[in-house]
Tab-separated table of C-alpha atoms in Angstrom:
chain	number	residue	atom	x	y	z
A	9	UNK	CA	17.837	26.481	2.470
A	10	UNK	CA	19.048	23.178	1.829
A	11	UNK	CA	20.077	23.952	-1.931
A	12	UNK	CA	22.952	25.973	-3.185
A	13	UNK	CA	21.634	26.150	-6.949
A	14	UNK	CA	18.055	27.071	-8.594
A	15	UNK	CA	16.360	24.971	-9.672
A	16	UNK	CA	14.889	25.331	-12.616
A	17	UNK	CA	10.499	24.605	-13.828
A	18	UNK	CA	11.827	23.078	-16.783
A	19	UNK	CA	9.587	19.034	-14.746
A	20	UNK	CA	9.043	17.004	-17.723
A	21	UNK	CA	4.940	14.778	-17.431
A	22	UNK	CA	5.584	11.717	-18.318
A	23	UNK	CA	3.228	11.802	-21.399
A	24	UNK	CA	2.157	7.402	-20.708
A	25	UNK	CA	0.890	8.676	-17.462
A	26	UNK	CA	-2.745	9.478	-18.834
A	27	UNK	CA	-3.965	12.459	-16.534
A	28	UNK	CA	-7.692	12.622	-15.756
A	29	UNK	CA	-9.712	15.579	-17.179
A	30	UNK	CA	-10.791	18.161	-15.390
A	31	UNK	CA	-13.521	18.556	-13.500
A	32	UNK	CA	-13.740	17.515	-11.390
A	33	UNK	CA	-10.693	18.004	-9.613
A	34	UNK	CA	-8.781	15.700	-7.999
A	35	UNK	CA	-8.186	16.683	-3.900
A	36	UNK	CA	-6.140	14.911	-2.014
A	37	UNK	CA	-6.923	14.407	1.678
A	38	UNK	CA	-4.479	12.814	4.087
A	39	UNK	CA	-5.423	9.987	6.048
A	40	UNK	CA	-6.398	12.336	8.869
A	41	UNK	CA	-8.393	14.380	7.317
A	42	UNK	CA	-10.707	11.056	6.048
A	43	UNK	CA	-10.685	10.714	9.923
A	44	UNK	CA	-11.441	13.538	11.160
A	45	UNK	CA	-14.579	13.968	8.320
A	46	UNK	CA	-15.493	10.553	9.659
A	47	UNK	CA	-15.978	11.605	13.254
A	48	UNK	CA	-17.889	14.391	12.141
A	49	UNK	CA	-20.194	11.760	9.724
A	50	UNK	CA	-20.959	9.579	12.561
A	51	UNK	CA	-21.711	12.695	15.081
A	52	UNK	CA	-18.272	12.525	17.041
A	53	UNK	CA	-15.856	15.244	18.344
A	54	UNK	CA	-13.415	16.315	15.281
A	55	UNK	CA	-10.396	19.050	14.781
A	56	UNK	CA	-11.774	22.535	14.327
A	57	UNK	CA	-13.197	22.686	10.677
A	58	UNK	CA	-13.983	19.422	9.702
A	59	UNK	CA	-17.658	20.289	9.994
A	60	UNK	CA	-17.493	23.082	8.058
A	61	UNK	CA	-15.290	20.570	4.728
A	62	UNK	CA	-17.225	17.901	5.296
A	63	UNK	CA	-21.318	19.425	4.211
A	64	UNK	CA	-18.427	20.992	1.266
A	65	UNK	CA	-16.571	17.742	0.476
A	66	UNK	CA	-20.202	16.199	-0.148
A	67	UNK	CA	-21.261	18.845	-1.559
A	68	UNK	CA	-18.726	18.778	-4.447
A	69	UNK	CA	-18.506	14.768	-4.842
A	70	UNK	CA	-22.030	14.600	-5.559
A	71	UNK	CA	-22.053	17.569	-7.778
A	72	UNK	CA	-19.565	16.462	-10.440
A	73	UNK	CA	-16.873	19.149	-9.106
A	74	UNK	CA	-13.991	17.464	-7.357
A	75	UNK	CA	-13.005	13.711	-6.519
A	76	UNK	CA	-10.733	12.807	-3.522
A	77	UNK	CA	-8.924	10.030	-4.750
A	78	UNK	CA	-6.671	7.657	-2.086
A	79	UNK	CA	-3.783	6.302	-2.291
A	80	UNK	CA	-1.035	3.333	-1.026
A	81	UNK	CA	-0.959	5.212	1.821
A	82	UNK	CA	-4.623	5.311	2.695
A	83	UNK	CA	-4.932	1.496	2.431
A	84	UNK	CA	-1.256	0.885	5.415
A	85	UNK	CA	-2.371	3.688	7.602
A	86	UNK	CA	-6.246	2.151	7.557
A	87	UNK	CA	-4.756	-1.463	8.105
A	88	UNK	CA	-3.314	-0.087	11.648
A	89	UNK	CA	-6.759	0.567	12.880
A	90	UNK	CA	-7.255	-2.509	14.764
A	91	UNK	CA	-11.341	-1.310	15.272
A	92	UNK	CA	-12.854	-2.896	13.006
A	93	UNK	CA	-15.947	-0.427	13.665
A	94	UNK	CA	-13.510	2.588	13.525
A	95	UNK	CA	-11.863	1.459	10.180
A	96	UNK	CA	-15.391	0.525	8.499
A	97	UNK	CA	-16.451	4.223	9.334
A	98	UNK	CA	-13.786	5.869	7.488
A	99	UNK	CA	-13.929	3.437	4.976
A	100	UNK	CA	-17.812	4.754	4.443
A	101	UNK	CA	-16.314	7.768	4.621
A	102	UNK	CA	-13.675	7.503	1.440
A	103	UNK	CA	-16.267	5.193	-0.576
A	104	UNK	CA	-18.717	8.700	-0.708
A	105	UNK	CA	-15.529	10.975	-1.538
A	106	UNK	CA	-13.391	8.818	-3.980
A	107	UNK	CA	-15.565	6.231	-5.452
A	108	UNK	CA	-12.991	3.685	-4.659
A	109	UNK	CA	-10.426	5.606	-6.921
A	110	UNK	CA	-7.067	5.139	-6.259
A	111	UNK	CA	-3.526	6.747	-7.468
A	112	UNK	CA	-1.913	4.836	-9.816
A	113	UNK	CA	1.446	3.636	-7.057
A	114	UNK	CA	4.557	5.164	-7.106
A	115	UNK	CA	6.248	2.932	-8.768
A	116	UNK	CA	4.651	3.078	-11.591
A	117	UNK	CA	4.709	6.709	-12.017
A	118	UNK	CA	7.640	6.788	-11.457
A	119	UNK	CA	8.750	4.003	-14.063
A	120	UNK	CA	7.054	6.600	-16.997
A	121	UNK	CA	9.472	9.825	-14.881
A	122	UNK	CA	11.820	8.397	-16.213
A	123	UNK	CA	11.652	6.961	-18.994
A	124	UNK	CA	10.193	10.375	-19.829
A	125	UNK	CA	13.203	12.087	-18.072
A	126	UNK	CA	15.438	10.139	-20.996
A	127	UNK	CA	14.343	10.616	-23.616
A	128	UNK	CA	14.076	14.196	-22.745
A	129	UNK	CA	17.905	13.638	-23.160
A	130	UNK	CA	19.033	13.442	-27.105
A	131	UNK	CA	19.648	10.771	-28.982
A	132	UNK	CA	17.366	8.500	-26.385
A	133	UNK	CA	14.690	7.622	-27.615
A	134	UNK	CA	12.654	4.797	-25.526
A	135	UNK	CA	9.165	3.992	-26.981
A	136	UNK	CA	5.823	5.064	-25.779
A	137	UNK	CA	3.733	2.672	-24.254
A	138	UNK	CA	0.000	2.953	-24.281
A	139	UNK	CA	-0.374	5.107	-22.510
A	140	UNK	CA	-1.806	4.418	-17.741
A	141	UNK	CA	-4.217	6.285	-16.432
A	142	UNK	CA	-3.716	7.892	-13.319
A	143	UNK	CA	-6.709	7.216	-11.293
A	144	UNK	CA	-7.847	3.939	-11.146
A	145	UNK	CA	-10.945	2.350	-10.062
A	146	UNK	CA	-9.969	-0.307	-7.028
A	147	UNK	CA	-7.141	-0.644	-4.483
A	148	UNK	CA	-5.083	-3.473	-6.849
A	149	UNK	CA	-4.483	-0.721	-8.749
A	150	UNK	CA	-2.243	1.796	-6.753
A	151	UNK	CA	-0.518	-0.943	-6.206
A	152	UNK	CA	0.434	-1.531	-10.096
A	153	UNK	CA	-2.500	-4.145	-10.836
A	154	UNK	CA	-6.448	-3.370	-12.334
A	155	UNK	CA	-8.462	-4.540	-9.471
A	156	UNK	CA	-11.947	-5.038	-9.490
A	157	UNK	CA	-14.049	-8.652	-10.355
A	158	UNK	CA	-13.949	-10.493	-13.632
A	159	UNK	CA	-16.297	-13.095	-14.823
A	160	UNK	CA	-16.808	-15.632	-17.291
A	161	UNK	CA	-20.095	-15.743	-17.544
A	162	UNK	CA	-22.825	-14.540	-20.261
A	163	UNK	CA	-25.019	-12.669	-18.566
A	164	UNK	CA	-22.418	-11.040	-15.616
A	165	UNK	CA	-25.481	-8.756	-14.224
A	166	UNK	CA	-27.794	-11.726	-13.846
A	167	UNK	CA	-24.742	-13.735	-12.091
A	168	UNK	CA	-24.134	-10.819	-9.731
A	169	UNK	CA	-27.503	-10.608	-8.852
A	170	UNK	CA	-27.781	-13.941	-7.834
A	171	UNK	CA	-24.778	-13.521	-5.313
A	172	UNK	CA	-25.988	-10.506	-4.107
A	173	UNK	CA	-28.826	-11.770	-2.814
A	174	UNK	CA	-27.426	-14.668	-1.231
A	175	UNK	CA	-25.198	-12.339	0.798
A	176	UNK	CA	-28.266	-10.386	1.549
A	177	UNK	CA	-27.375	-7.299	-0.653
A	178	UNK	CA	-29.594	-5.173	-2.429
A	179	UNK	CA	-28.454	-5.516	-6.555
A	180	UNK	CA	-29.822	-2.410	-7.637
A	181	UNK	CA	-29.871	-1.416	-10.575
A	182	UNK	CA	-26.547	-2.217	-11.723
A	183	UNK	CA	-25.854	-5.785	-9.890
A	184	UNK	CA	-22.112	-5.692	-10.898
A	185	UNK	CA	-21.649	-2.689	-10.075
A	186	UNK	CA	-22.626	-3.083	-6.573
A	187	UNK	CA	-21.388	-6.674	-6.503
A	188	UNK	CA	-18.245	-4.817	-6.914
A	189	UNK	CA	-18.475	-1.698	-4.461
A	190	UNK	CA	-18.706	-4.533	-2.686
A	191	UNK	CA	-15.712	-5.578	-2.817
A	192	UNK	CA	-13.540	-2.739	-3.124
A	193	UNK	CA	-15.377	-2.135	0.571
A	194	UNK	CA	-14.417	-5.841	1.868
A	195	UNK	CA	-11.152	-5.023	0.579
A	196	UNK	CA	-10.496	-1.946	1.908
A	197	UNK	CA	-12.344	-1.888	5.559
A	198	UNK	CA	-10.664	-5.779	6.245
A	199	UNK	CA	-12.448	-8.739	8.041
A	200	UNK	CA	-13.971	-8.201	11.227
A	201	UNK	CA	-12.538	-9.613	14.355
A	202	UNK	CA	-14.799	-12.280	14.339
A	203	UNK	CA	-14.704	-13.429	11.139
A	204	UNK	CA	-14.019	-17.341	10.663
A	205	UNK	CA	-11.411	-17.668	8.744
A	206	UNK	CA	-9.573	-14.913	10.677
A	207	UNK	CA	-10.200	-16.401	13.786
A	208	UNK	CA	-8.925	-19.398	11.673
A	209	UNK	CA	-5.272	-18.438	11.669
A	210	UNK	CA	-4.600	-17.895	14.458
A	211	UNK	CA	-5.976	-13.800	15.483
A	212	UNK	CA	-7.189	-13.356	18.962
A	213	UNK	CA	-8.251	-9.855	18.920
A	214	UNK	CA	-7.357	-9.330	22.856
A	215	UNK	CA	-3.979	-9.941	22.403
B	271	UNK	CA	10.215	-2.886	3.842
B	272	UNK	CA	8.751	0.630	5.055
B	273	UNK	CA	10.889	0.214	7.792
B	274	UNK	CA	13.755	-0.506	5.678
B	275	UNK	CA	13.423	3.020	4.152
B	276	UNK	CA	13.564	4.637	7.233
B	277	UNK	CA	16.242	3.460	8.981
B	278	UNK	CA	17.910	4.099	5.507
B	279	UNK	CA	16.875	8.023	6.590
B	280	UNK	CA	18.111	7.560	9.761
B	281	UNK	CA	21.888	6.186	8.009
B	282	UNK	CA	21.849	9.083	6.826
B	283	UNK	CA	21.882	11.373	9.293
B	284	UNK	CA	24.423	9.606	10.614
B	285	UNK	CA	26.542	9.974	7.526
B	286	UNK	CA	25.496	13.849	8.065
B	287	UNK	CA	26.980	13.885	11.445
B	288	UNK	CA	29.975	12.497	9.934
B	289	UNK	CA	30.198	15.687	7.700
B	290	UNK	CA	27.866	18.153	8.128
B	291	UNK	CA	29.049	20.629	5.580
B	292	UNK	CA	26.655	18.428	3.273
B	293	UNK	CA	23.877	20.307	5.671
B	294	UNK	CA	24.749	23.462	5.089
B	295	UNK	CA	25.510	23.628	1.231
B	296	UNK	CA	24.861	20.059	-0.559
B	297	UNK	CA	22.617	18.893	0.973
B	298	UNK	CA	20.242	18.866	-1.963
B	299	UNK	CA	23.475	17.001	-4.180
B	300	UNK	CA	23.205	14.033	-1.811
B	301	UNK	CA	19.718	13.598	-1.046
B	302	UNK	CA	18.613	13.450	-4.810
B	303	UNK	CA	21.736	11.181	-5.257
B	304	UNK	CA	20.710	9.018	-2.579
B	305	UNK	CA	17.805	8.755	-4.508
B	306	UNK	CA	18.835	8.087	-7.794
B	307	UNK	CA	20.749	5.469	-5.987
B	308	UNK	CA	18.201	4.178	-4.109
B	309	UNK	CA	14.820	4.635	-5.018
B	310	UNK	CA	15.118	4.733	-8.923
B	311	UNK	CA	18.098	2.432	-9.313
B	312	UNK	CA	16.444	0.134	-9.789
B	313	UNK	CA	14.664	1.749	-12.896
B	314	UNK	CA	17.553	4.126	-14.051
B	315	UNK	CA	19.657	1.145	-14.488
B	316	UNK	CA	17.435	-1.995	-16.794
B	317	UNK	CA	16.192	1.354	-19.408
B	318	UNK	CA	20.602	2.625	-19.248
B	319	UNK	CA	21.092	-0.510	-19.775
B	320	UNK	CA	18.922	-1.500	-22.430
B	321	UNK	CA	20.590	1.037	-24.759
B	322	UNK	CA	24.182	-0.299	-23.365
B	323	UNK	CA	24.486	2.254	-21.266
B	324	UNK	CA	24.131	4.679	-18.216
B	325	UNK	CA	23.150	7.248	-16.881
B	326	UNK	CA	26.539	8.862	-16.193
B	327	UNK	CA	27.286	8.600	-20.186
B	328	UNK	CA	23.927	9.808	-20.414
B	329	UNK	CA	24.701	13.433	-19.421
B	330	UNK	CA	28.405	12.811	-19.693
B	331	UNK	CA	28.785	12.905	-15.677
B	332	UNK	CA	27.730	16.680	-15.764
B	333	UNK	CA	26.731	18.198	-12.024
B	334	UNK	CA	24.500	20.099	-13.619
B	335	UNK	CA	22.558	17.515	-15.995
B	336	UNK	CA	22.253	14.935	-13.593
B	337	UNK	CA	20.212	17.837	-11.340
B	338	UNK	CA	18.402	18.223	-13.595
B	339	UNK	CA	17.394	15.330	-13.978
B	340	UNK	CA	16.633	13.810	-11.290
B	341	UNK	CA	14.827	17.517	-10.921
B	342	UNK	CA	12.527	17.769	-13.548
B	343	UNK	CA	10.291	14.358	-12.593
B	344	UNK	CA	8.309	15.777	-10.343
B	345	UNK	CA	7.241	13.214	-8.001
B	346	UNK	CA	10.910	12.486	-7.049
B	347	UNK	CA	11.354	16.919	-7.331
B	348	UNK	CA	8.694	16.484	-4.230
B	349	UNK	CA	9.657	13.731	-2.560
B	350	UNK	CA	12.957	15.186	-2.535
B	351	UNK	CA	12.727	18.607	-1.180
B	352	UNK	CA	10.100	16.860	1.583
B	353	UNK	CA	13.627	14.641	2.583
B	354	UNK	CA	16.338	16.611	2.285
B	355	UNK	CA	14.270	19.065	4.292
B	356	UNK	CA	13.386	16.810	7.662
B	357	UNK	CA	18.059	15.951	6.724
B	358	UNK	CA	18.333	19.647	7.472
B	359	UNK	CA	17.353	18.797	10.917
B	360	UNK	CA	19.592	16.439	12.170
B	361	UNK	CA	16.856	15.807	15.941
B	362	UNK	CA	14.246	14.468	13.456
B	363	UNK	CA	13.730	10.270	13.796
B	364	UNK	CA	12.964	8.988	10.548
B	365	UNK	CA	9.692	6.986	11.502
B	366	UNK	CA	7.188	4.922	8.545
B	367	UNK	CA	4.861	7.577	9.004
B	368	UNK	CA	7.664	10.110	7.718
B	369	UNK	CA	7.752	7.531	4.157
B	370	UNK	CA	3.950	7.193	4.154
B	371	UNK	CA	4.163	11.094	4.028
B	372	UNK	CA	6.728	11.675	1.467
B	373	UNK	CA	5.307	8.875	-0.615
B	374	UNK	CA	1.753	10.363	-1.092
B	375	UNK	CA	2.571	14.263	-1.610
B	376	UNK	CA	4.798	12.802	-4.224
B	377	UNK	CA	2.546	12.510	-5.735
B	378	UNK	CA	-0.721	14.433	-4.618
B	379	UNK	CA	1.776	16.914	-4.816
B	380	UNK	CA	2.442	16.842	-8.777
B	381	UNK	CA	-0.617	15.316	-10.111
B	382	UNK	CA	-3.899	16.791	-7.354
B	383	UNK	CA	-5.276	20.072	-7.234
B	384	UNK	CA	-5.182	20.629	-4.121
B	385	UNK	CA	-3.777	18.833	-0.952
B	386	UNK	CA	-4.491	18.251	3.026
B	387	UNK	CA	-1.454	17.569	4.276
B	388	UNK	CA	-0.973	18.365	8.421
B	389	UNK	CA	1.102	21.817	9.581
B	390	UNK	CA	4.656	20.518	9.006
B	391	UNK	CA	4.522	18.917	5.400
B	392	UNK	CA	2.434	21.200	4.090
B	393	UNK	CA	4.662	24.068	5.799
B	394	UNK	CA	7.558	22.334	4.090
B	395	UNK	CA	5.477	22.281	0.386
B	396	UNK	CA	4.419	25.381	0.836
B	397	UNK	CA	7.915	27.395	1.438
B	398	UNK	CA	9.685	24.825	-1.239
B	399	UNK	CA	9.797	27.343	-3.768
B	400	UNK	CA	11.367	24.666	-6.540
B	401	UNK	CA	7.512	23.208	-5.804
B	402	UNK	CA	5.366	26.410	-7.161
B	403	UNK	CA	5.489	24.867	-10.740
B	404	UNK	CA	3.048	23.025	-9.914
B	405	UNK	CA	0.588	24.861	-8.516
B	406	UNK	CA	-1.169	22.600	-5.683
B	407	UNK	CA	-3.675	24.655	-3.713
B	408	UNK	CA	-2.596	23.754	-0.084
B	409	UNK	CA	-4.398	25.228	2.564
B	410	UNK	CA	-3.885	26.063	6.827
B	411	UNK	CA	-7.109	25.085	7.152
B	412	UNK	CA	-9.424	22.591	6.484
B	413	UNK	CA	-12.747	25.687	6.324
B	414	UNK	CA	-10.113	27.255	3.538
B	415	UNK	CA	-10.389	24.209	1.719
B	416	UNK	CA	-13.835	23.612	1.688
B	417	UNK	CA	-14.397	27.440	0.522
B	418	UNK	CA	-12.041	26.610	-2.720
B	419	UNK	CA	-14.453	23.743	-3.714
B	420	UNK	CA	-17.287	25.864	-3.024
B	421	UNK	CA	-15.849	28.418	-5.902
B	422	UNK	CA	-14.995	25.069	-8.146
């Protein structure tokens, strides 16, 4: 062991960090976990055991017993996957299991934990702030931003329906939610190699 | 930025090679001090300055209290445990993947109910009694996580 002192079990949970109620249980899968689940989902070989984990994870998710939140690390590691098709396959399983819910970023948690730790010192009194949820419904949440599409249109769903139809997307029963999911999916998966704007910027997939 | 943080850890390897005694008994203190300085320095300094003081003054420059300060913060406790474990081995070459993993696990282990991660990180986490306080389920195999999920 790399320490000569005994750590106590006195951890101080930041009171300004709003923890979600359970259920659902929060289950963190690292990127390799999602990659292996994606491989099983599309019928390719994966590491042992993921063919068992995938249906169990799906059951737990659809039955509301578990949520598999994403993190900044997933976003960054996904960016390293050059093949857009592979990225989309991984994003599909990430969407299914996370619903595009993200853990708030480490800098935000560090801030709250430092304030809580300081407040435990006699004589220190840092005023509480509005609680910050541990889990947020957007990739941007993981990077300290609110995220989500915003409109000042008088009828957001009508606007969302119009946009979805223009893009060939089925708006479904909740068009704004559908459009938000589309946006989160695109944000996480990134552009295809043939995206005109990407090509215009000088990107060459052959290099 | 991740490259820079990996290089900082690699630089500590070289410093510890010059003073190998710190790998033996005071490694957690070394890593705690660097975590406080590098990762938390801005946050702690701003908060302390707002109170016209410093973290040293707040803990009366007492080593035990300073240890308690860093160890009480859940994500820092996990990050320091992992970094100290990797620094125990001077053959470990720090990469951005290490930084990714530590960033992710420092949040996931305290705040999630279960974590599925790679063998090396998992072995270190489950063999560190200071992390038992989080009571996080960390399966060795995906099938074990499947069973845990089915029993929820």
